[in-house]
Short mmCIF file of C-alpha atoms and ligand atoms in Angstrom, two decimals:
data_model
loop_
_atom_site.label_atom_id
_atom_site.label_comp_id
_atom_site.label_asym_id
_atom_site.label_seq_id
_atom_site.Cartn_x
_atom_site.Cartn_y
_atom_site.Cartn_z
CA UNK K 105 85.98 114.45 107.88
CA UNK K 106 89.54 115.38 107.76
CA UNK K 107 91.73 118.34 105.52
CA UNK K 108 93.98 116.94 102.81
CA UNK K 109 96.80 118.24 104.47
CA UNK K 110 95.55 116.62 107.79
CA UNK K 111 95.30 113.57 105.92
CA UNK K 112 98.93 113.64 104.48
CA UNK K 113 100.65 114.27 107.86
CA UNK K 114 98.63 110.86 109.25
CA UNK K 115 99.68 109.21 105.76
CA UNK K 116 103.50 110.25 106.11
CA UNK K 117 102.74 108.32 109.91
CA UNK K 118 102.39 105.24 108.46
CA UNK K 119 105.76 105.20 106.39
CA UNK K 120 109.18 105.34 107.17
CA UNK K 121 112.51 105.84 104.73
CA UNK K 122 113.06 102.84 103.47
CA UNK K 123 116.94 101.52 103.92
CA UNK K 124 119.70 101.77 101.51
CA UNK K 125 120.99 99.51 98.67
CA UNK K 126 124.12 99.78 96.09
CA UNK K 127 123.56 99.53 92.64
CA UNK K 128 126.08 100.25 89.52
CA UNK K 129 126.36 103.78 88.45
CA UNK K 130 124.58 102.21 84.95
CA UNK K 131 121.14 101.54 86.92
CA UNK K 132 120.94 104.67 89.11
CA UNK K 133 119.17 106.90 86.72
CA UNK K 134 116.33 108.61 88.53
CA UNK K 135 117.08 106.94 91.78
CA UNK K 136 117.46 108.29 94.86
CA UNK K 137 120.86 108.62 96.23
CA UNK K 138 120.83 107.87 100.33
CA UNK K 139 123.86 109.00 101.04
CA UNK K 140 126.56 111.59 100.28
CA UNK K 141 129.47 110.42 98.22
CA UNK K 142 132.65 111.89 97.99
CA UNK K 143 134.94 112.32 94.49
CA UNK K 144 138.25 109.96 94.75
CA UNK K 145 140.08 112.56 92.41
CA UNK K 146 140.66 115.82 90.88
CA UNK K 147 139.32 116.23 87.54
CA UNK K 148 140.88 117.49 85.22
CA UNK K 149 144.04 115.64 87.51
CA UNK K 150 146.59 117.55 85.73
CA UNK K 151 146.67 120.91 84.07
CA UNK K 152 145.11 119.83 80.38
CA UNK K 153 144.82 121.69 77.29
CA UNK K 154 141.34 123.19 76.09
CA UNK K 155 142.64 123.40 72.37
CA UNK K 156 144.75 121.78 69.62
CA UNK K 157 147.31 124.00 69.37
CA UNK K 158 151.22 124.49 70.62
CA UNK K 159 152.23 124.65 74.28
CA UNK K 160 155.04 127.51 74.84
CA UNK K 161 155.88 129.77 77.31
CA UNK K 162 153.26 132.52 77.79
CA UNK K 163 155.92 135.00 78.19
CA UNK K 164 157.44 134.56 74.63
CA UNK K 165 154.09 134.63 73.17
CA UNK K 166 153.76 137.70 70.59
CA UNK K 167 152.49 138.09 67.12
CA UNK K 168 155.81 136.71 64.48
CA UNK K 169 157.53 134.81 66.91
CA UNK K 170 159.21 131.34 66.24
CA UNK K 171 159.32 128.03 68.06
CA UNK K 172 160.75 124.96 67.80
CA UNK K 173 158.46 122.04 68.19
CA UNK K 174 160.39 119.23 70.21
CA UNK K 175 157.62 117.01 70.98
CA UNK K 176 153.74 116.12 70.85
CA UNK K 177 151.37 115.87 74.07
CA UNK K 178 148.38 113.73 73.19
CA UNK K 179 145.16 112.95 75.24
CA UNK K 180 146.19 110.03 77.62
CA UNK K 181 150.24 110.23 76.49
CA UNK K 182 152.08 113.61 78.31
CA UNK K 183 155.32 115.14 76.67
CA UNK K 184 157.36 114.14 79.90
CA UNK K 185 159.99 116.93 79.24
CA UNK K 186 160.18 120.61 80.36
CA UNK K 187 159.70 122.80 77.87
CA UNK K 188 162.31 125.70 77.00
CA UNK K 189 162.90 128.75 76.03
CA UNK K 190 162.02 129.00 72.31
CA UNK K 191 160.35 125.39 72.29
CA UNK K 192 156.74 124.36 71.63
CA UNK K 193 155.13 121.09 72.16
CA UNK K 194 152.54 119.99 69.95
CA UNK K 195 149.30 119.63 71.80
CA UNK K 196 145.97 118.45 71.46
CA UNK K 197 142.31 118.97 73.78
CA UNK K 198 143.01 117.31 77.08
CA UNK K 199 146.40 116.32 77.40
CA UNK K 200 148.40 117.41 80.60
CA UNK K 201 150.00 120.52 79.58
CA UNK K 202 153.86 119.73 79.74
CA UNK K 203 156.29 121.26 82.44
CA UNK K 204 157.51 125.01 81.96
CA UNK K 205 154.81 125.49 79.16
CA UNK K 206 151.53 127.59 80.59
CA UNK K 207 150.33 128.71 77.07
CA UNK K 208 148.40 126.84 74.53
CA UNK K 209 148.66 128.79 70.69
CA UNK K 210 145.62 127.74 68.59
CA UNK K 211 146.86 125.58 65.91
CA UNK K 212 144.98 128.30 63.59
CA UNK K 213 147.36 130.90 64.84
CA UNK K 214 150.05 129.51 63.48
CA UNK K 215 152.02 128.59 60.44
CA UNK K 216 153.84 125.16 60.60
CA UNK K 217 157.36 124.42 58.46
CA UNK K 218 158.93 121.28 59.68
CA UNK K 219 159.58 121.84 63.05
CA UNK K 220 159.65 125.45 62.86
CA UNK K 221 156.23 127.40 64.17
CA UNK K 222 155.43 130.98 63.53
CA UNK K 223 152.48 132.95 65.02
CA UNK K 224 150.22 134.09 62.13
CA UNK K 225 147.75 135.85 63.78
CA UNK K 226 147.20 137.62 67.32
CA UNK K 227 146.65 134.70 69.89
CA UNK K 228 145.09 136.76 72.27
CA UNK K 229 145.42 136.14 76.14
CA UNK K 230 143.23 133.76 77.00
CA UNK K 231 146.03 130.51 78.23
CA UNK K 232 143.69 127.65 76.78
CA UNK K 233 144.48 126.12 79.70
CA UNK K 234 142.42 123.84 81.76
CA UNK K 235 143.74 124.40 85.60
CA UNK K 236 143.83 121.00 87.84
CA UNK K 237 140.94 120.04 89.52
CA UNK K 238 138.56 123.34 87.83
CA UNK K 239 135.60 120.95 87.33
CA UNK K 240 135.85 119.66 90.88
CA UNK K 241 138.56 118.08 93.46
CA UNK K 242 138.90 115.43 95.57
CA UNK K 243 136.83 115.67 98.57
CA UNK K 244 133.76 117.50 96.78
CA UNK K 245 130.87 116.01 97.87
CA UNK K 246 127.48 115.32 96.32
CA UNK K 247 124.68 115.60 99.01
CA UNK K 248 122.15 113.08 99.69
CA UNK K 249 119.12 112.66 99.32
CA UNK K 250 118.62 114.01 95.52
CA UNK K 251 116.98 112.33 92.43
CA UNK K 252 119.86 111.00 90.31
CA UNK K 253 119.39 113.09 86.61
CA UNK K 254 121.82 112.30 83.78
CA UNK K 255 124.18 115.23 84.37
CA UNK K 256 124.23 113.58 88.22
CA UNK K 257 125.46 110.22 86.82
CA UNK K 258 128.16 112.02 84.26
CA UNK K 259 129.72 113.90 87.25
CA UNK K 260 129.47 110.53 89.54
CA UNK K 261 131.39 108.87 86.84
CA UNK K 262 134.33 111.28 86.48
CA UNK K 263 134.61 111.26 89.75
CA UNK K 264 135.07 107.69 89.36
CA UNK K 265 131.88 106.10 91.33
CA UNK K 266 131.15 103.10 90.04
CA UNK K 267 128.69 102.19 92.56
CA UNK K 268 126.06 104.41 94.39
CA UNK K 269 124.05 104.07 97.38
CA UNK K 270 120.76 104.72 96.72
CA UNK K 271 117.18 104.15 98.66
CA UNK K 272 115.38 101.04 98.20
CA UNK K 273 112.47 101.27 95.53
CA UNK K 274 109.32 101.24 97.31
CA UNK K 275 107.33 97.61 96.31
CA UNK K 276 103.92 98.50 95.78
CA UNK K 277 101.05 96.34 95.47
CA UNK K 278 98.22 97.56 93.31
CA UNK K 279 94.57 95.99 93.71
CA UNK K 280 92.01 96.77 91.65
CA UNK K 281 88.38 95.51 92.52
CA UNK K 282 85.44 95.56 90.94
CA UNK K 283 83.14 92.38 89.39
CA UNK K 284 82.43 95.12 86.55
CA UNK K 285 85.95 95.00 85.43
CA UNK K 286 88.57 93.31 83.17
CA UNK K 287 92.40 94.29 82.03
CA UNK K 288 92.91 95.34 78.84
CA UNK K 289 92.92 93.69 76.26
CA UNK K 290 90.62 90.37 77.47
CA UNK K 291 86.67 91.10 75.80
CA UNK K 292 84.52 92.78 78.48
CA UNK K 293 81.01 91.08 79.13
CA UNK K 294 77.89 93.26 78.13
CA UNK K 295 78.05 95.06 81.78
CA UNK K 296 81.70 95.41 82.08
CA UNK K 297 84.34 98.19 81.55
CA UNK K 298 88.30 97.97 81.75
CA UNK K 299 90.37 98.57 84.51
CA UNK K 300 91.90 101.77 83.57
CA UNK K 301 93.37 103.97 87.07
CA UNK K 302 95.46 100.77 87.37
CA UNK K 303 97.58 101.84 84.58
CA UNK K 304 97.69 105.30 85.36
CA UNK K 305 98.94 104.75 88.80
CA UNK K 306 101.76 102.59 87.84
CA UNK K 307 102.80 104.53 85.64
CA UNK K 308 102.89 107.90 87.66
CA UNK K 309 104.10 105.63 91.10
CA UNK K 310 106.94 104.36 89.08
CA UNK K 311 107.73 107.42 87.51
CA UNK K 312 107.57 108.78 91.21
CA UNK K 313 110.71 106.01 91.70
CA UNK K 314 108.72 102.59 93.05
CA UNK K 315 108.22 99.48 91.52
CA UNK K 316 104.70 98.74 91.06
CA UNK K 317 102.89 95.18 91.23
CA UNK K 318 99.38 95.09 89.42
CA UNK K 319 97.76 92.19 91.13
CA UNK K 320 94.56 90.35 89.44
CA UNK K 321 91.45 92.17 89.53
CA UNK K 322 89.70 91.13 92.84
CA UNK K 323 85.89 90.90 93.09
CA UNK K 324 83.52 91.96 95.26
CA UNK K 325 83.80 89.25 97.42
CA UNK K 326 85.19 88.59 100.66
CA UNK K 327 87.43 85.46 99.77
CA UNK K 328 88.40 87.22 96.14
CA UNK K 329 89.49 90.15 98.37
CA UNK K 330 91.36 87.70 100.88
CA UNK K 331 93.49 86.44 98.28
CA UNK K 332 94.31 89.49 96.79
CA UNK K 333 95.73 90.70 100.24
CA UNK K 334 97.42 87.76 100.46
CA UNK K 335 98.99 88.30 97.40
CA UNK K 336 100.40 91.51 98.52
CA UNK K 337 102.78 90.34 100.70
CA UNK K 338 105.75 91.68 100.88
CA UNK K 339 104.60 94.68 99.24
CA UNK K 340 105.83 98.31 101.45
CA UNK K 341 102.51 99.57 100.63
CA UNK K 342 99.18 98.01 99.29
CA UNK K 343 96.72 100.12 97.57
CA UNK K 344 93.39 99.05 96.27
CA UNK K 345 91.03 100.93 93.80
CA UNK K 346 87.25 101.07 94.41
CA UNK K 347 85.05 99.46 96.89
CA UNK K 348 85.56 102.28 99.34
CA UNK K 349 82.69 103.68 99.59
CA UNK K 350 79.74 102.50 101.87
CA UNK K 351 77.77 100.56 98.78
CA UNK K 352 76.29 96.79 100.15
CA UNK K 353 79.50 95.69 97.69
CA UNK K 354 81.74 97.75 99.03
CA UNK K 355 83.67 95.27 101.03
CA UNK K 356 87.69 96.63 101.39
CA UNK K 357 87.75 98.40 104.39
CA UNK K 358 85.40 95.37 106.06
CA UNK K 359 87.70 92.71 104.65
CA UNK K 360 91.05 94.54 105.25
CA UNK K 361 90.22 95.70 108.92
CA UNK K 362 89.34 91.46 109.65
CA UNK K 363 92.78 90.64 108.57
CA UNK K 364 94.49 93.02 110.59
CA UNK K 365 94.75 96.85 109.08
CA UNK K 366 94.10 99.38 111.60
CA UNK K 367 92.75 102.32 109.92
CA UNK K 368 94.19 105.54 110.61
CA UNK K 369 91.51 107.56 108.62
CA UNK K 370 88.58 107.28 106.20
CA UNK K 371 87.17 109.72 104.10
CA UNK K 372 88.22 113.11 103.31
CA UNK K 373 86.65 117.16 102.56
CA UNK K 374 87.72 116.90 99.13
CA UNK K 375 86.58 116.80 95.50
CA UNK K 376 86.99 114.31 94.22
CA UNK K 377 88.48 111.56 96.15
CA UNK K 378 86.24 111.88 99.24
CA UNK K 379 86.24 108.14 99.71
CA UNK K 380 89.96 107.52 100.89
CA UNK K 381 91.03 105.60 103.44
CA UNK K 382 94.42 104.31 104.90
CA UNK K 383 95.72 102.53 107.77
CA UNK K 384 98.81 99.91 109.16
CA UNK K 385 98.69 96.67 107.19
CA UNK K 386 100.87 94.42 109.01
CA UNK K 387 104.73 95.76 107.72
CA UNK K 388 102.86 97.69 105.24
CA UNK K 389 100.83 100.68 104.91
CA UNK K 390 97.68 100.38 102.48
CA UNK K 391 95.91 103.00 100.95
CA UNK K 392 92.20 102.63 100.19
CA UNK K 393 91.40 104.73 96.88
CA UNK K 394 87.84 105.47 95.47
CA UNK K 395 87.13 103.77 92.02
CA UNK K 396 86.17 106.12 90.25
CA UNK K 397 88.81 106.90 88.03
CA UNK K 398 89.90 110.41 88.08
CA UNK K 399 89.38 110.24 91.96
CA UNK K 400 91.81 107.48 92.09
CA UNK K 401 94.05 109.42 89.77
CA UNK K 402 93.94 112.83 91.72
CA UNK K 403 94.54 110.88 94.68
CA UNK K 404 97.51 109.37 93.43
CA UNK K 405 98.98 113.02 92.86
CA UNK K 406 97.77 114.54 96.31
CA UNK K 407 98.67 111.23 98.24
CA UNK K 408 100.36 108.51 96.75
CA UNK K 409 103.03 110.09 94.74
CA UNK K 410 104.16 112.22 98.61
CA UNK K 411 104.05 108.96 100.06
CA UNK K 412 106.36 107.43 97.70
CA UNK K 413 108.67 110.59 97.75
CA UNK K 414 108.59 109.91 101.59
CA UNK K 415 109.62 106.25 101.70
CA UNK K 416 112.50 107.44 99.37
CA UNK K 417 113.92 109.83 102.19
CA UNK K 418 113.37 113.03 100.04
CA UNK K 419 112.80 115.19 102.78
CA UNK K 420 108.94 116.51 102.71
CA UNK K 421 107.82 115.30 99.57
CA UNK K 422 104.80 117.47 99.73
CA UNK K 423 103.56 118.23 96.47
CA UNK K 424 105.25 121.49 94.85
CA UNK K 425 101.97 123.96 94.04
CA UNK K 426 102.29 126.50 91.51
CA UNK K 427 100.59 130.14 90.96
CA UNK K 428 98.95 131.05 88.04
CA UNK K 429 96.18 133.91 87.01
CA UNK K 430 92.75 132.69 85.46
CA UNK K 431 92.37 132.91 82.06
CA UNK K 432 88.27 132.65 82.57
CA UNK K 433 86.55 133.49 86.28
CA UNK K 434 85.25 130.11 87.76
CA UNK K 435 82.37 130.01 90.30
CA UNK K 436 81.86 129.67 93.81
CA UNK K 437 82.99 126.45 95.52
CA UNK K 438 81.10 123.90 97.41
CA UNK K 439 82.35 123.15 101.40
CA UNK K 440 85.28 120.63 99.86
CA UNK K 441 88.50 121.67 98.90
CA UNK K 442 88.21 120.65 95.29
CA UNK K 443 91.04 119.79 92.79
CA UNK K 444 89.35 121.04 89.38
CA UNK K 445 90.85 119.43 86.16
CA UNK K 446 92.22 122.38 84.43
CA UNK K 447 94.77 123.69 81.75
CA UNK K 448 97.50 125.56 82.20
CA UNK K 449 99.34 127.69 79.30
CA UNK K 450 100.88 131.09 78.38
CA UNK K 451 97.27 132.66 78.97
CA UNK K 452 96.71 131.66 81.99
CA UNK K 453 94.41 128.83 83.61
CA UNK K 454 91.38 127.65 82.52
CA UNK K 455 89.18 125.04 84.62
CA UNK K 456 88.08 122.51 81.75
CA UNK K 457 84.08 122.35 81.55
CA UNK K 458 82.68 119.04 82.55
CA UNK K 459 84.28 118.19 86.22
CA UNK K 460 82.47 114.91 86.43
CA UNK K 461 85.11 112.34 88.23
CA UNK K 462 84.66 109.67 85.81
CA UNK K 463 86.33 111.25 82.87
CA UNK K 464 89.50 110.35 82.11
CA UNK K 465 89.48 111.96 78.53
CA UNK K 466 88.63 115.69 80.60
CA UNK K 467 92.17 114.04 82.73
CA UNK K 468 94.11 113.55 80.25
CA UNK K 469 93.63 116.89 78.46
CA UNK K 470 94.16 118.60 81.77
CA UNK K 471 98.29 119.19 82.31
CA UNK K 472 97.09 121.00 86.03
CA UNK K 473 95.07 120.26 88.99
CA UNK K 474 93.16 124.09 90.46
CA UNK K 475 93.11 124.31 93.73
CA UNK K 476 89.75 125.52 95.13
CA UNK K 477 89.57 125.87 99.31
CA UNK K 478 86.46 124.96 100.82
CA UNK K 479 83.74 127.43 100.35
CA UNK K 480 86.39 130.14 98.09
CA UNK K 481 84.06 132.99 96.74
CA UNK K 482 83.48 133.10 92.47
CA UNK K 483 87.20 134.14 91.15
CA UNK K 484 87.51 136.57 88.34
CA UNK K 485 89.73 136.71 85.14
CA UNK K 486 93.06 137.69 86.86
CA UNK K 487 93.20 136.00 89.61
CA UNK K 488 96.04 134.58 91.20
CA UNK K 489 95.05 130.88 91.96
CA UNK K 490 97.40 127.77 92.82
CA UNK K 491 97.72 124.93 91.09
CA UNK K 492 99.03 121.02 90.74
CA UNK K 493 101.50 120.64 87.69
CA UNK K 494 100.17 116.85 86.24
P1 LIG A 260 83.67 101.96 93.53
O1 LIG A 260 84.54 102.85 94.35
O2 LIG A 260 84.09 100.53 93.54
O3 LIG A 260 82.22 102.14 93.87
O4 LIG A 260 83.84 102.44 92.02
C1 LIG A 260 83.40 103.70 91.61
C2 LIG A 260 83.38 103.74 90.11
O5 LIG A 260 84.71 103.57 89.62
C3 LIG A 260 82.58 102.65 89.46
O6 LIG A 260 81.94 103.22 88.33
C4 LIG A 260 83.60 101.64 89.05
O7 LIG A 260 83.18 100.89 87.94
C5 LIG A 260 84.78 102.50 88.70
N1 LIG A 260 86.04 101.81 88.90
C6 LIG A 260 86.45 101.17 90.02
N2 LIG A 260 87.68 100.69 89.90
C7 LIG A 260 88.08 101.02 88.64
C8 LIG A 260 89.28 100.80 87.89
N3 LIG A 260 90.32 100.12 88.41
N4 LIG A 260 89.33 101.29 86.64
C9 LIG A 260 88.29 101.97 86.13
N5 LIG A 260 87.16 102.21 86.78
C10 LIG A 260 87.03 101.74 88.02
MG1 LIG A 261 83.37 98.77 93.02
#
């Protein structure tokens, strides 16, 4: 049997970036941008007030003196004269600062009569002044590849991007199998339960920035399984849940290897999720989870989400471990590394109790994965360990 880390580096094998695609800056959020992009212009383009206030000439700025206001500057309209000795242009928050003026006076600095302006009260020496091209200039470049956040897409827009290239979305084809199981929301028979990793992987592949395809439950059957493979064509990566192990009904590493999948692995030293397998699919790569659904879960975080990250060009996508001390000593581990479902707060790390792999109520209390290596001695209270952020 093969590390987890072994394991990723022949997963990442059997992916490649996926190309590029253009979308409007409006549907980029949290994608992945595939190339660098350069701003078209300066921003601000033109020296621009910070304040409402009165542009003059710094040099006749002192407490009592007197202007003469000869004109207004107004966001998107400039006063298109100099201004003189003794003048003041009345100016509001980001319009261009006229010529000959490189002083903004608060408005509350100053008492207004007709076009007469006095200065009230000490205006300080701070300009209020916005220089050209402070926030960035033309020519600044935003480096691919990054995940496109909201403050990404603001600066993209002023520096008037309209359109980014960003990587292609993974497709992913999701299989769940399994005669025991239904979707939710159709009645279960006496025997059955609901498909339930299904969800849970979509969600945390999609959040991981694919697009995810549930396909109908297959059974345990060769032909059900057939047609589910067939119906993940086109798909950049298949993954099925369950019917990996060696059970007389566990039939998707038989029934994908007869249509073609060359497996690159199977099975793995780790708790939980020994059971995973992967291999070439034709243009795709599948990935073989275990059922059970925590397994399929924790697999998703260790593998699947990495994998994703990969076909999106980030540039290792390995998953980004923490360090945290024990709130509680845990014992000895077994020879697998073992992911334990644990909690993570101000106090420290706790492993929760019951580490069974079928409960997803002990998952979704957990907000951490503990790492255990194979064989690591009984930790104590203290204890530096790492961890998986979920
Ligand atoms: P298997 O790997 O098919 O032997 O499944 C192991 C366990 O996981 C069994 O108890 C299955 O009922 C359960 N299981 C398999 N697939 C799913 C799924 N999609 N959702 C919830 N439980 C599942
Ligand atoms: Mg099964």
């Amino acid at each position: 049997m093969i590390t987890v880390e072994e394991a990723r580096t022949l997963l990442f094998e059997l992916v490649s970036a996926l190309p590029a695609e253009t979308v409007p800056l409006a549907e980029a959020s949290g994608r992945i941008l595939a190339q660098d992009v350069v701003a078209t212009r300066d921003q601000p383009p033109f020296a621009a007030s910070s304040m409402d206030g009165y542009a003059v000439k710094a040099a006749e700025v002192e407490l009592h003196a007197m202007f003469k206001v000869v004109g207004e500057a107004v966001a998107g309209k400039r006063f298109d004269k100099p201004v003189g000795p003794g003048q003041a242009v009345r100016i509001f928050t980001g319009a261009p600062v006229p010529e000959g003026a490189d002083f903004i006076v608060i408005q509350e600095d100053v008492d207004r009569r007709g076009d007469l302006i006095t200065i009230t009260d000490d205006p300080g020496t701070k300009t209020n002044i916005r220089p050209a091209g402070v926030d960035f200039t033309k020519g600044t470049i935003i480096t691919a590849p990054r995940r496109l956040r909201p403050e990404d897409l603001a600066l993209l827009a002023a520096m008037n991007i309209a359109t980014v290239p960003v990587a292609q979305k993974p497709q992913i084809a999701l299989i769940s199998t399994g005669d025991e199981l239904v979707m939710p929301g159709e009645a279960p028979g006496p025997d059955q339960i609901i498909a339930s990793n299904t969800f849970g992987l979509k969600a945390l592949l999609e959040e991981a920035g694919a697009h995810v395809r549930i396909l109908p439950i297959a059974k345990d059957t060769t032909s059900s399984l057939e047609i589910a493979f067939g119906m993940a064509a086109g798909a950049d990566l298949i993954v099925t849940i369950g019917g990996a192990s060696v059970g007389d009904y566990d039939l998707v590493s038989d029934v994908s290897q007869a249509l073609g999948m060359e497996r690159s692995f199977y099975k793995i030293r780790m708790r939980p999720g020994k059971p995973l397998m992967a291999g070439r699919f034709g243009d795709a790569a599948m990935v073989g989870l275990p059922g059970n659904p925590v397994s399929a879960m924790v697999c998703g975080y260790l593998f699947l989400v990495p994998l994703v990250r990969r076909m999106l060009g980030l540039e290792h996508g390995l998953p980004a471990f923490r360090r945290a001390e024990l709130g509680e000593p845990i014992g000895k581990n077994g020879p697998r590394e073992h992911y334990m479902r644990a909690i993570v707060d101000e106090n420290g790390i706790r492993a929760c109790p019951d580490q069974d792999s079928s409960l997803l109520s002990v998952l979704a209390q957990a907000n951490a994965l503990l790492v255990r290596e194979p064989n690591d001695p009984e930790r104590h209270t203290g204890e530096e360990v790492l961890y998986l952020p979920i």
